[in-house]
mmCIF file of C-alpha atoms and ligand atoms in Angstrom:
data_model
loop_
_atom_site.group_PDB
_atom_site.id
_atom_site.type_symbol
_atom_site.label_atom_id
_atom_site.label_comp_id
_atom_site.label_asym_id
_atom_site.label_seq_id
_atom_site.Cartn_x
_atom_site.Cartn_y
_atom_site.Cartn_z
ATOM 1 C CA UNK G 1 71.325 57.363 -44.012
ATOM 2 C CA UNK G 2 70.065 53.789 -44.997
ATOM 3 C CA UNK G 3 68.396 51.597 -42.498
ATOM 4 C CA UNK G 4 67.526 47.987 -42.836
ATOM 5 C CA UNK G 5 64.224 47.397 -40.852
ATOM 6 C CA UNK G 6 63.104 43.845 -39.747
ATOM 7 C CA UNK G 7 59.522 43.165 -38.710
ATOM 8 C CA UNK G 8 58.249 39.760 -37.405
ATOM 9 C CA UNK G 9 55.878 40.758 -34.588
ATOM 10 C CA UNK G 10 52.842 38.722 -35.767
ATOM 11 C CA UNK G 11 52.325 36.819 -39.002
ATOM 12 C CA UNK G 12 54.228 38.734 -41.698
ATOM 13 C CA UNK G 13 57.990 38.279 -42.098
ATOM 14 C CA UNK G 14 59.197 41.591 -43.557
ATOM 15 C CA UNK G 15 62.317 43.413 -44.308
ATOM 16 C CA UNK G 16 62.964 46.731 -46.094
ATOM 17 C CA UNK G 17 65.738 49.442 -46.771
ATOM 18 C CA UNK G 18 64.539 53.083 -46.378
ATOM 19 C CA UNK G 19 66.944 55.999 -46.799
ATOM 20 C CA UNK G 20 66.579 59.050 -44.478
ATOM 21 C CA UNK G 21 63.519 57.724 -42.823
ATOM 22 C CA UNK G 22 61.208 58.570 -45.949
ATOM 23 C CA UNK G 23 62.350 56.862 -49.152
ATOM 24 C CA UNK G 24 61.494 53.233 -49.473
ATOM 25 C CA UNK G 25 64.205 51.521 -51.445
ATOM 26 C CA UNK G 26 62.960 48.034 -51.049
ATOM 27 C CA UNK G 27 59.915 46.645 -48.974
ATOM 28 C CA UNK G 28 59.466 42.608 -48.921
ATOM 29 C CA UNK G 29 56.780 41.071 -46.970
ATOM 30 C CA UNK G 30 56.232 37.523 -46.882
ATOM 31 C CA UNK G 31 52.698 36.874 -45.595
ATOM 32 C CA UNK G 32 51.435 33.881 -43.902
ATOM 33 C CA UNK G 33 47.948 34.383 -44.236
ATOM 34 C CA UNK G 34 47.181 31.501 -46.410
ATOM 35 C CA UNK G 35 48.733 29.180 -43.641
ATOM 36 C CA UNK G 36 46.781 30.790 -40.889
ATOM 37 C CA UNK G 37 43.452 31.046 -42.798
ATOM 38 C CA UNK G 38 42.637 27.373 -42.722
ATOM 39 C CA UNK G 39 42.682 27.699 -38.816
ATOM 40 C CA UNK G 40 40.455 30.968 -38.961
ATOM 41 C CA UNK G 41 43.171 32.935 -37.097
ATOM 42 C CA UNK G 42 46.851 33.230 -36.137
ATOM 43 C CA UNK G 43 48.311 30.010 -34.666
ATOM 44 C CA UNK G 44 51.408 31.258 -32.534
ATOM 45 C CA UNK G 45 53.589 28.434 -32.719
ATOM 46 C CA UNK G 46 53.041 27.955 -36.486
ATOM 47 C CA UNK G 47 53.916 31.819 -36.943
ATOM 48 C CA UNK G 48 57.088 31.577 -35.219
ATOM 49 C CA UNK G 49 58.152 28.463 -37.105
ATOM 50 C CA UNK G 50 57.337 30.117 -40.509
ATOM 51 C CA UNK G 51 59.361 33.228 -39.507
ATOM 52 C CA UNK G 52 62.337 30.968 -39.090
ATOM 53 C CA UNK G 53 61.991 29.602 -42.597
ATOM 54 C CA UNK G 54 61.372 32.892 -44.222
ATOM 55 C CA UNK G 55 63.474 35.400 -42.298
ATOM 56 C CA UNK G 56 66.941 34.871 -44.159
ATOM 57 C CA UNK G 57 65.399 34.759 -47.686
ATOM 58 C CA UNK G 58 63.293 37.869 -46.903
ATOM 59 C CA UNK G 59 66.357 40.033 -45.609
ATOM 60 C CA UNK G 60 68.361 38.823 -48.501
ATOM 61 C CA UNK G 61 65.741 39.768 -50.992
ATOM 62 C CA UNK G 62 65.397 43.161 -49.434
ATOM 63 C CA UNK G 63 69.026 43.754 -49.873
ATOM 64 C CA UNK G 64 69.243 42.632 -53.342
ATOM 65 C CA UNK G 65 66.121 44.413 -54.493
ATOM 66 C CA UNK G 66 67.762 47.503 -52.970
ATOM 67 C CA UNK G 67 70.793 46.950 -54.830
ATOM 68 C CA UNK G 68 72.808 47.640 -51.611
ATOM 69 C CA UNK G 69 75.706 45.727 -49.751
ATOM 70 C CA UNK G 70 76.242 45.664 -46.092
ATOM 71 C CA UNK G 71 78.608 48.619 -46.645
ATOM 72 C CA UNK G 72 75.614 50.821 -47.839
ATOM 73 C CA UNK G 73 73.696 50.046 -44.626
ATOM 74 C CA UNK G 74 74.091 52.378 -41.738
ATOM 75 C CA UNK G 75 72.015 50.844 -39.086
ATOM 76 C CA UNK G 76 69.409 48.152 -38.271
ATOM 77 C CA UNK G 77 65.890 48.537 -36.784
ATOM 78 C CA UNK G 78 63.907 45.778 -35.559
ATOM 79 C CA UNK G 79 60.572 45.409 -33.931
ATOM 80 C CA UNK G 80 60.886 44.109 -30.222
ATOM 81 C CA UNK G 81 57.314 44.357 -29.147
ATOM 82 C CA UNK G 82 54.333 44.326 -28.662
ATOM 83 C CA UNK G 83 53.522 40.935 -30.482
ATOM 84 C CA UNK G 84 53.991 37.192 -30.305
ATOM 85 C CA UNK G 85 57.049 36.326 -28.125
ATOM 86 C CA UNK G 86 58.094 33.471 -30.364
ATOM 87 C CA UNK G 87 57.601 35.608 -33.556
ATOM 88 C CA UNK G 88 59.317 38.787 -32.164
ATOM 89 C CA UNK G 89 62.539 36.497 -31.091
ATOM 90 C CA UNK G 90 63.067 35.509 -34.576
ATOM 91 C CA UNK G 91 63.416 39.105 -35.948
ATOM 92 C CA UNK G 92 65.259 40.441 -32.833
ATOM 93 C CA UNK G 93 67.903 37.564 -33.091
ATOM 94 C CA UNK G 94 68.327 37.971 -36.898
ATOM 95 C CA UNK G 95 68.928 41.552 -36.439
ATOM 96 C CA UNK G 96 71.369 41.037 -33.628
ATOM 97 C CA UNK G 97 73.321 38.620 -35.602
ATOM 98 C CA UNK G 98 73.615 40.918 -38.535
ATOM 99 C CA UNK G 99 74.624 43.750 -36.165
ATOM 100 C CA UNK G 100 77.246 41.704 -34.572
ATOM 101 C CA UNK G 101 78.569 40.191 -38.050
ATOM 102 C CA UNK G 102 78.659 43.426 -39.930
ATOM 103 C CA UNK G 103 79.479 45.834 -36.878
ATOM 104 C CA UNK G 104 76.200 47.865 -37.313
ATOM 105 C CA UNK G 105 74.179 49.729 -34.662
ATOM 106 C CA UNK G 106 70.712 48.262 -33.633
ATOM 107 C CA UNK G 107 67.712 49.941 -32.384
ATOM 108 C CA UNK G 108 64.742 48.316 -31.085
ATOM 109 C CA UNK G 109 61.358 49.509 -32.321
ATOM 110 C CA UNK G 110 57.823 49.578 -30.821
ATOM 111 C CA UNK G 111 55.631 48.138 -33.312
ATOM 112 C CA UNK G 112 52.853 50.775 -32.718
ATOM 113 C CA UNK G 113 55.434 53.547 -33.062
ATOM 114 C CA UNK G 114 56.435 51.996 -36.297
ATOM 115 C CA UNK G 115 52.922 51.928 -37.589
ATOM 116 C CA UNK G 116 52.726 55.619 -36.973
ATOM 117 C CA UNK G 117 55.979 56.194 -38.944
ATOM 118 C CA UNK G 118 54.373 54.721 -41.988
ATOM 119 C CA UNK G 119 53.052 58.287 -42.377
ATOM 120 C CA UNK G 120 56.614 59.623 -42.991
ATOM 121 C CA UNK G 121 57.253 57.375 -46.109
ATOM 122 C CA UNK G 122 56.977 59.298 -49.274
ATOM 123 C CA UNK G 123 53.871 58.889 -51.386
ATOM 124 C CA UNK G 124 54.632 56.481 -54.273
ATOM 125 C CA UNK G 125 54.343 57.984 -57.738
ATOM 126 C CA UNK G 126 51.198 55.934 -58.430
ATOM 127 C CA UNK G 127 49.430 58.617 -55.838
ATOM 128 C CA UNK G 128 48.381 55.812 -53.413
ATOM 129 C CA UNK G 129 48.154 56.826 -49.809
ATOM 130 C CA UNK G 130 46.003 59.780 -48.975
ATOM 131 C CA UNK G 131 46.873 63.440 -47.990
ATOM 132 C CA UNK G 132 44.067 65.721 -47.313
ATOM 133 C CA UNK G 133 43.994 68.926 -49.633
ATOM 134 C CA UNK G 134 45.029 71.148 -46.887
ATOM 135 C CA UNK G 135 48.544 69.789 -46.965
ATOM 136 C CA UNK G 136 50.543 71.082 -49.875
ATOM 137 C CA UNK G 137 52.945 68.291 -51.044
ATOM 138 C CA UNK G 138 56.502 69.765 -50.827
ATOM 139 C CA UNK G 139 59.425 68.651 -53.012
ATOM 140 C CA UNK G 140 61.490 65.995 -51.415
ATOM 141 C CA UNK G 141 64.507 64.471 -52.731
ATOM 142 C CA UNK G 142 63.786 60.654 -53.885
ATOM 143 C CA UNK G 143 66.999 58.547 -53.609
ATOM 144 C CA UNK G 144 67.388 56.355 -56.631
ATOM 145 C CA UNK G 145 70.462 54.302 -57.910
ATOM 146 C CA UNK G 146 71.873 55.659 -61.031
ATOM 147 C CA UNK G 147 72.238 52.313 -62.744
ATOM 148 C CA UNK G 148 74.040 53.510 -65.673
ATOM 149 C CA UNK G 149 77.047 54.760 -63.734
ATOM 150 C CA UNK G 150 76.718 52.142 -60.966
ATOM 151 C CA UNK G 151 77.402 55.226 -58.612
ATOM 152 C CA UNK G 152 75.914 56.262 -55.353
ATOM 153 C CA UNK G 153 72.361 56.999 -54.627
ATOM 154 C CA UNK G 154 71.354 60.022 -56.472
ATOM 155 C CA UNK G 155 68.396 62.583 -55.657
ATOM 156 C CA UNK G 156 65.493 63.081 -57.965
ATOM 157 C CA UNK G 157 62.318 65.266 -57.254
ATOM 158 C CA UNK G 158 59.416 63.261 -55.543
ATOM 159 C CA UNK G 159 56.384 63.987 -53.408
ATOM 160 C CA UNK G 160 56.805 63.975 -49.695
ATOM 161 C CA UNK G 161 54.438 63.814 -46.729
ATOM 162 C CA UNK G 162 54.767 66.606 -44.324
ATOM 163 C CA UNK G 163 53.870 66.062 -40.636
ATOM 164 C CA UNK G 164 53.152 68.820 -38.198
ATOM 165 C CA UNK G 165 53.553 68.478 -34.383
ATOM 166 C CA UNK G 166 51.428 68.065 -32.233
ATOM 167 C CA UNK G 167 49.551 65.444 -33.971
ATOM 168 C CA UNK G 168 46.976 62.903 -32.849
ATOM 169 C CA UNK G 169 47.581 59.316 -33.920
ATOM 170 C CA UNK G 170 44.983 56.736 -34.358
ATOM 171 C CA UNK G 171 46.617 53.399 -34.526
ATOM 172 C CA UNK G 172 43.863 50.687 -35.545
ATOM 173 C CA UNK G 173 45.396 47.050 -35.987
ATOM 174 C CA UNK G 174 44.699 43.528 -35.094
ATOM 175 C CA UNK G 175 45.753 43.939 -31.461
ATOM 176 C CA UNK G 176 45.320 47.721 -30.877
ATOM 177 C CA UNK G 177 42.963 50.654 -31.087
ATOM 178 C CA UNK G 178 45.053 53.411 -29.532
ATOM 179 C CA UNK G 179 44.706 57.277 -29.609
ATOM 180 C CA UNK G 180 48.025 58.812 -29.089
ATOM 181 C CA UNK G 181 49.074 62.457 -28.750
ATOM 182 C CA UNK G 182 52.443 62.766 -30.439
ATOM 183 C CA UNK G 183 54.281 66.047 -29.358
ATOM 184 C CA UNK G 184 57.322 65.369 -31.323
ATOM 185 C CA UNK G 185 59.672 62.418 -32.490
ATOM 186 C CA UNK G 186 59.589 59.808 -29.766
ATOM 187 C CA UNK G 187 57.162 61.862 -27.648
ATOM 188 C CA UNK G 188 53.814 60.136 -27.020
ATOM 189 C CA UNK G 189 51.002 60.230 -24.656
ATOM 190 C CA UNK G 190 48.365 57.592 -24.915
ATOM 191 C CA UNK G 191 44.794 59.379 -24.624
ATOM 192 C CA UNK G 192 42.709 56.348 -25.364
ATOM 193 C CA UNK G 193 42.847 52.454 -26.105
ATOM 194 C CA UNK G 194 40.270 49.747 -26.389
ATOM 195 C CA UNK G 195 38.845 48.362 -23.356
ATOM 196 C CA UNK G 196 38.019 45.013 -24.943
ATOM 197 C CA UNK G 197 38.417 43.883 -28.707
ATOM 198 C CA UNK G 198 40.748 45.971 -30.924
ATOM 199 C CA UNK G 199 39.125 47.391 -34.155
ATOM 200 C CA UNK G 200 40.848 44.875 -36.401
ATOM 201 C CA UNK G 201 40.096 42.037 -33.944
ATOM 202 C CA UNK G 202 36.386 43.172 -34.179
ATOM 203 C CA UNK G 203 36.417 43.009 -37.962
ATOM 204 C CA UNK G 204 38.081 39.448 -37.771
ATOM 205 C CA UNK G 205 35.508 38.235 -35.352
ATOM 206 C CA UNK G 206 32.544 39.836 -37.429
ATOM 207 C CA UNK G 207 33.745 38.241 -40.558
ATOM 208 C CA UNK G 208 33.796 34.762 -38.781
ATOM 209 C CA UNK G 209 30.262 35.255 -37.647
ATOM 210 C CA UNK G 210 29.342 36.147 -41.208
ATOM 211 C CA UNK G 211 31.319 33.253 -42.652
ATOM 212 C CA UNK G 212 33.407 35.574 -44.729
ATOM 213 C CA UNK G 213 36.813 34.029 -43.944
ATOM 214 C CA UNK G 214 40.109 35.383 -42.583
ATOM 215 C CA UNK G 215 41.594 38.108 -42.473
ATOM 216 C CA UNK G 216 38.295 39.583 -41.674
ATOM 217 C CA UNK G 217 38.822 43.394 -42.408
ATOM 218 C CA UNK G 218 39.401 42.910 -46.150
ATOM 219 C CA UNK G 219 36.530 40.336 -46.186
ATOM 220 C CA UNK G 220 34.031 42.642 -44.321
ATOM 221 C CA UNK G 221 35.180 45.495 -46.707
ATOM 222 C CA UNK G 222 34.479 43.562 -49.958
ATOM 223 C CA UNK G 223 31.238 42.206 -48.668
ATOM 224 C CA UNK G 224 30.100 45.566 -47.594
ATOM 225 C CA UNK G 225 30.448 47.102 -50.980
ATOM 226 C CA UNK G 226 27.133 45.469 -52.183
ATOM 227 C CA UNK G 227 25.286 46.082 -48.984
ATOM 228 C CA UNK G 228 23.703 48.969 -47.180
ATOM 229 C CA UNK G 229 24.257 49.903 -43.722
ATOM 230 C CA UNK G 230 20.671 49.483 -42.776
ATOM 231 C CA UNK G 231 20.697 47.054 -40.008
ATOM 232 C CA UNK G 232 20.477 48.350 -36.253
ATOM 233 C CA UNK G 233 23.702 48.021 -34.606
ATOM 234 C CA UNK G 234 24.801 49.776 -31.488
ATOM 235 C CA UNK G 235 27.915 52.241 -31.124
ATOM 236 C CA UNK G 236 29.780 52.382 -27.813
ATOM 237 C CA UNK G 237 30.392 55.962 -27.470
ATOM 238 C CA UNK G 238 31.989 55.851 -23.961
ATOM 239 C CA UNK G 239 31.529 59.565 -23.103
ATOM 240 C CA UNK G 240 33.909 61.517 -21.303
ATOM 241 C CA UNK G 241 36.630 58.899 -22.336
ATOM 242 C CA UNK G 242 38.976 58.646 -25.350
ATOM 243 C CA UNK G 243 38.713 54.861 -25.003
ATOM 244 C CA UNK G 244 36.992 52.694 -27.362
ATOM 245 C CA UNK G 245 34.812 49.226 -27.089
ATOM 246 C CA UNK G 246 33.936 46.979 -29.779
ATOM 247 C CA UNK G 247 32.842 43.798 -28.056
ATOM 248 C CA UNK G 248 29.336 44.823 -27.574
ATOM 249 C CA UNK G 249 28.969 45.633 -31.199
ATOM 250 C CA UNK G 250 30.336 42.172 -32.062
ATOM 251 C CA UNK G 251 27.865 40.523 -29.902
ATOM 252 C CA UNK G 252 25.050 42.526 -31.046
ATOM 253 C CA UNK G 253 25.953 41.253 -34.680
ATOM 254 C CA UNK G 254 25.833 37.681 -33.496
ATOM 255 C CA UNK G 255 22.343 38.233 -31.950
ATOM 256 C CA UNK G 256 21.077 39.730 -35.231
ATOM 257 C CA UNK G 257 22.607 37.102 -37.361
ATOM 258 C CA UNK G 258 20.759 34.307 -35.070
ATOM 259 C CA UNK G 259 17.482 36.302 -35.039
ATOM 260 C CA UNK G 260 17.192 37.142 -38.455
ATOM 261 C CA UNK G 261 18.679 34.081 -40.287
ATOM 262 C CA UNK G 262 21.148 36.464 -41.985
ATOM 263 C CA UNK G 263 23.287 33.608 -43.091
ATOM 264 C CA UNK G 264 20.614 32.215 -45.516
ATOM 265 C CA UNK G 265 20.765 35.136 -47.890
ATOM 266 C CA UNK G 266 23.913 36.740 -49.362
ATOM 267 C CA UNK G 267 22.436 40.211 -49.718
ATOM 268 C CA UNK G 268 21.523 40.202 -45.994
ATOM 269 C CA UNK G 269 25.143 39.267 -45.241
ATOM 270 C CA UNK G 270 26.237 42.116 -47.401
ATOM 271 C CA UNK G 271 24.038 44.432 -45.348
ATOM 272 C CA UNK G 272 25.336 43.075 -42.123
ATOM 273 C CA UNK G 273 28.960 43.482 -43.180
ATOM 274 C CA UNK G 274 28.031 47.124 -44.370
ATOM 275 C CA UNK G 275 26.305 47.768 -41.013
ATOM 276 C CA UNK G 276 29.126 46.462 -38.966
ATOM 277 C CA UNK G 277 31.611 48.372 -40.852
ATOM 278 C CA UNK G 278 29.468 51.613 -40.615
ATOM 279 C CA UNK G 279 29.263 51.253 -36.746
ATOM 280 C CA UNK G 280 33.141 50.783 -36.324
ATOM 281 C CA UNK G 281 33.903 53.740 -38.610
ATOM 282 C CA UNK G 282 31.305 56.007 -36.995
ATOM 283 C CA UNK G 283 33.063 55.608 -33.629
ATOM 284 C CA UNK G 284 36.502 55.724 -34.762
ATOM 285 C CA UNK G 285 36.075 58.681 -36.867
ATOM 286 C CA UNK G 286 33.885 60.814 -34.176
ATOM 287 C CA UNK G 287 36.022 59.902 -31.326
ATOM 288 C CA UNK G 288 39.319 60.805 -33.237
ATOM 289 C CA UNK G 289 37.957 64.113 -34.310
ATOM 290 C CA UNK G 290 36.710 65.098 -30.917
ATOM 291 C CA UNK G 291 40.237 64.283 -29.314
ATOM 292 C CA UNK G 292 41.801 66.219 -31.978
ATOM 293 C CA UNK G 293 39.801 69.334 -31.190
ATOM 294 C CA UNK G 294 40.247 68.971 -27.462
ATOM 295 C CA UNK G 295 43.976 68.728 -27.617
ATOM 296 C CA UNK G 296 44.259 71.361 -30.373
ATOM 297 C CA UNK G 297 46.460 69.010 -32.683
ATOM 298 C CA UNK G 298 47.568 70.454 -35.983
ATOM 299 C CA UNK G 299 47.132 67.046 -37.880
ATOM 300 C CA UNK G 300 45.667 63.733 -37.635
ATOM 301 C CA UNK G 301 47.853 60.456 -38.582
ATOM 302 C CA UNK G 302 45.925 57.256 -39.224
ATOM 303 C CA UNK G 303 47.744 53.983 -39.267
ATOM 304 C CA UNK G 304 47.635 50.270 -38.589
ATOM 305 C CA UNK G 305 46.009 47.575 -40.734
ATOM 306 C CA UNK G 306 42.513 48.988 -40.308
ATOM 307 C CA UNK G 307 43.616 52.093 -41.941
ATOM 308 C CA UNK G 308 43.624 50.156 -45.147
ATOM 309 C CA UNK G 309 39.732 50.465 -44.831
ATOM 310 C CA UNK G 310 38.617 52.801 -47.529
ATOM 311 C CA UNK G 311 35.278 53.666 -45.817
ATOM 312 C CA UNK G 312 37.375 54.562 -42.493
ATOM 313 C CA UNK G 313 39.823 56.687 -44.439
ATOM 314 C CA UNK G 314 37.072 58.288 -46.636
ATOM 315 C CA UNK G 315 34.966 59.356 -43.617
ATOM 316 C CA UNK G 316 37.985 60.835 -41.843
ATOM 317 C CA UNK G 317 39.111 62.686 -44.794
ATOM 318 C CA UNK G 318 35.810 63.986 -45.408
ATOM 319 C CA UNK G 319 34.801 64.936 -41.606
ATOM 320 C CA UNK G 320 37.861 66.005 -40.098
ATOM 321 C CA UNK G 321 38.314 69.821 -40.051
ATOM 322 C CA UNK G 322 42.187 69.234 -39.695
ATOM 323 C CA UNK G 323 44.547 67.727 -42.206
ATOM 324 C CA UNK G 324 44.749 63.992 -42.254
ATOM 325 C CA UNK G 325 47.526 61.701 -43.339
ATOM 326 C CA UNK G 326 46.776 58.125 -44.321
ATOM 327 C CA UNK G 327 49.502 55.712 -45.519
ATOM 328 C CA UNK G 328 48.946 53.814 -48.699
ATOM 329 C CA UNK G 329 47.188 50.595 -47.940
ATOM 330 C CA UNK G 330 50.205 48.190 -48.181
ATOM 331 C CA UNK G 331 51.938 50.586 -45.789
ATOM 332 C CA UNK G 332 49.147 50.357 -43.209
ATOM 333 C CA UNK G 333 49.325 46.538 -42.812
ATOM 334 C CA UNK G 334 52.340 45.128 -41.223
ATOM 335 C CA UNK G 335 55.657 45.813 -43.200
ATOM 336 C CA UNK G 336 59.337 46.738 -42.342
ATOM 337 C CA UNK G 337 59.661 49.836 -44.261
ATOM 338 C CA UNK G 338 57.839 51.649 -41.258
ATOM 339 C CA UNK G 339 60.128 49.873 -38.867
ATOM 340 C CA UNK G 340 63.210 51.342 -40.934
ATOM 341 C CA UNK G 341 61.704 54.805 -41.004
ATOM 342 C CA UNK G 342 60.924 54.884 -37.303
ATOM 343 C CA UNK G 343 64.480 53.602 -36.867
ATOM 344 C CA UNK G 344 65.798 56.533 -38.493
ATOM 345 C CA UNK G 345 64.614 58.870 -36.119
ATOM 346 C CA UNK G 346 65.846 56.643 -33.295
ATOM 347 C CA UNK G 347 69.202 56.799 -34.593
ATOM 348 C CA UNK G 348 68.965 60.499 -35.030
ATOM 349 C CA UNK G 349 68.076 60.780 -31.491
ATOM 350 C CA UNK G 350 70.935 58.670 -30.408
ATOM 351 C CA UNK G 351 68.752 55.714 -29.420
ATOM 352 C CA UNK G 352 71.033 52.770 -29.747
ATOM 353 C CA UNK G 353 70.496 49.423 -28.222
ATOM 354 C CA UNK G 354 72.847 46.933 -27.131
ATOM 355 C CA UNK G 355 73.084 43.023 -27.864
ATOM 356 C CA UNK G 356 71.148 42.565 -24.620
ATOM 357 C CA UNK G 357 67.917 43.873 -26.719
ATOM 358 C CA UNK G 358 65.183 41.483 -25.843
ATOM 359 C CA UNK G 359 61.688 41.063 -26.879
ATOM 360 C CA UNK G 360 58.505 42.693 -24.805
ATOM 361 C CA UNK G 361 55.405 41.251 -26.014
ATOM 362 C CA UNK G 362 53.294 43.388 -23.959
ATOM 363 C CA UNK G 363 55.111 46.747 -24.831
ATOM 364 C CA UNK G 364 52.785 49.699 -25.059
ATOM 365 C CA UNK G 365 53.089 53.047 -26.295
ATOM 366 C CA UNK G 366 52.809 56.194 -24.333
HETATM 367 O O1 LIG Q 1 48.471 46.237 -38.477
HETATM 368 P P1 LIG Q 1 48.326 44.819 -38.754
HETATM 369 O O2 LIG Q 1 48.617 44.424 -40.148
HETATM 370 O O3 LIG Q 1 48.857 43.827 -37.886
HETATM 371 C C1 LIG Q 1 48.730 44.082 -36.405
HETATM 372 O O4 LIG Q 1 49.668 44.810 -36.063
HETATM 373 O O5 LIG Q 1 47.774 43.641 -35.821
HETATM 374 O O6 LIG Q 1 46.585 44.853 -38.798
HETATM 375 C C2 LIG Q 1 45.925 43.643 -39.054
HETATM 376 C C3 LIG Q 1 44.514 43.816 -38.890
HETATM 377 C C4 LIG Q 1 43.712 42.663 -38.941
HETATM 378 O O7 LIG Q 1 42.693 42.498 -37.980
HETATM 379 C C5 LIG Q 1 42.758 42.879 -40.341
HETATM 380 O O8 LIG Q 1 41.646 42.220 -40.360
HETATM 381 C C6 LIG Q 1 42.768 44.338 -40.465
HETATM 382 O O9 LIG Q 1 43.919 44.876 -39.857
HETATM 383 N N1 LIG Q 1 42.645 44.969 -41.631
HETATM 384 C C7 LIG Q 1 41.474 45.591 -42.142
HETATM 385 C C8 LIG Q 1 41.631 45.892 -43.534
HETATM 386 N N2 LIG Q 1 42.796 45.301 -43.857
HETATM 387 C C9 LIG Q 1 43.393 44.628 -42.715
HETATM 388 N N3 LIG Q 1 40.370 46.183 -41.535
HETATM 389 C C10 LIG Q 1 39.507 46.574 -42.056
HETATM 390 N N4 LIG Q 1 39.400 46.892 -43.392
HETATM 391 C C11 LIG Q 1 40.498 46.421 -44.064
HETATM 392 N N5 LIG Q 1 40.428 46.727 -45.337
HETATM 393 ZN ZN1 LIG Q 2 50.774 45.917 -37.023
#
């Protein structure tokens, strides 16, 4: 079953073709980072206008890179929330137009659920994407087109990523820091969330405080490489709760920067970046492991843009007593392959939407 995924919830216009919820046949992402970086953050009106300009070329390219025609596509999966209303509308309307014109079924996807399903996508041959040692990688058929015969997709051996339920999902993105218990496909229970800034938002704001540019996560990670986490910054443990809070940390960083004249010295900026990153990672890792033990899950699944952070993944892989799955970095940040992977399980469950599918900007999960 081949699904076309479409994603336009924020500042990436993305389309992908995925087979059987696992095999990425094409994955096209048009990023708007260069446009928004000059404003220091995402400008919603510009984002939706940019999606309008790029959605048709991006979908066409995903189809041509997959070497498929519309007859080869079995369904369309599109993000309908949460996200920016104007941005979501472009993807949802594109998906409905294709569905109507090509008589294909459509399913609306929760962006947060899609982030989790990035963990189902098979590891690329490069070995990117982390699977902790406890999980043996079973053989899984990879679908590739046999160009010489011009025939149908054929199976070749490929590594896959095995997920065992119940599992605990940590979704850390620009808008969310959610701990979600997943008991099966489509069965989610939210255990914790951020009470103020999301983890990615905190990285973005900290980078602004440190004059490191946008997006903040990769900028902080780069700066932290040459620093040491030696500066005193607080950790909000929020005992007896699975919630997170990062706004106090951000404010503490701001005060430290003012008091210590950090911006005048590049090595102090590096130390501040390393200290901030360490404070976020400590809390995310400790609280995730605590919840995993309490709910006796079999596995931990990391996802969302912040999961691209090496320090976070290394710490979680090192300290978790349970198997941990982390998608490769390009599948942690927004993409449509994860939307298509999630769509496959929706269609398997008979979850099909009508042409009245609408955007839900404040949609939550569990
Ligand atoms: O999932 P995502 O691409 O979009 C949303 O759904 O929000 O996440 C974007 C967020 C941004 O806040 C960005 O700064 C953060 O993910 N991010 C990172 C890294 N790469 C992206 N944060 C920390 N370390 C990274 N390497
Ligand atoms: Zn996202």
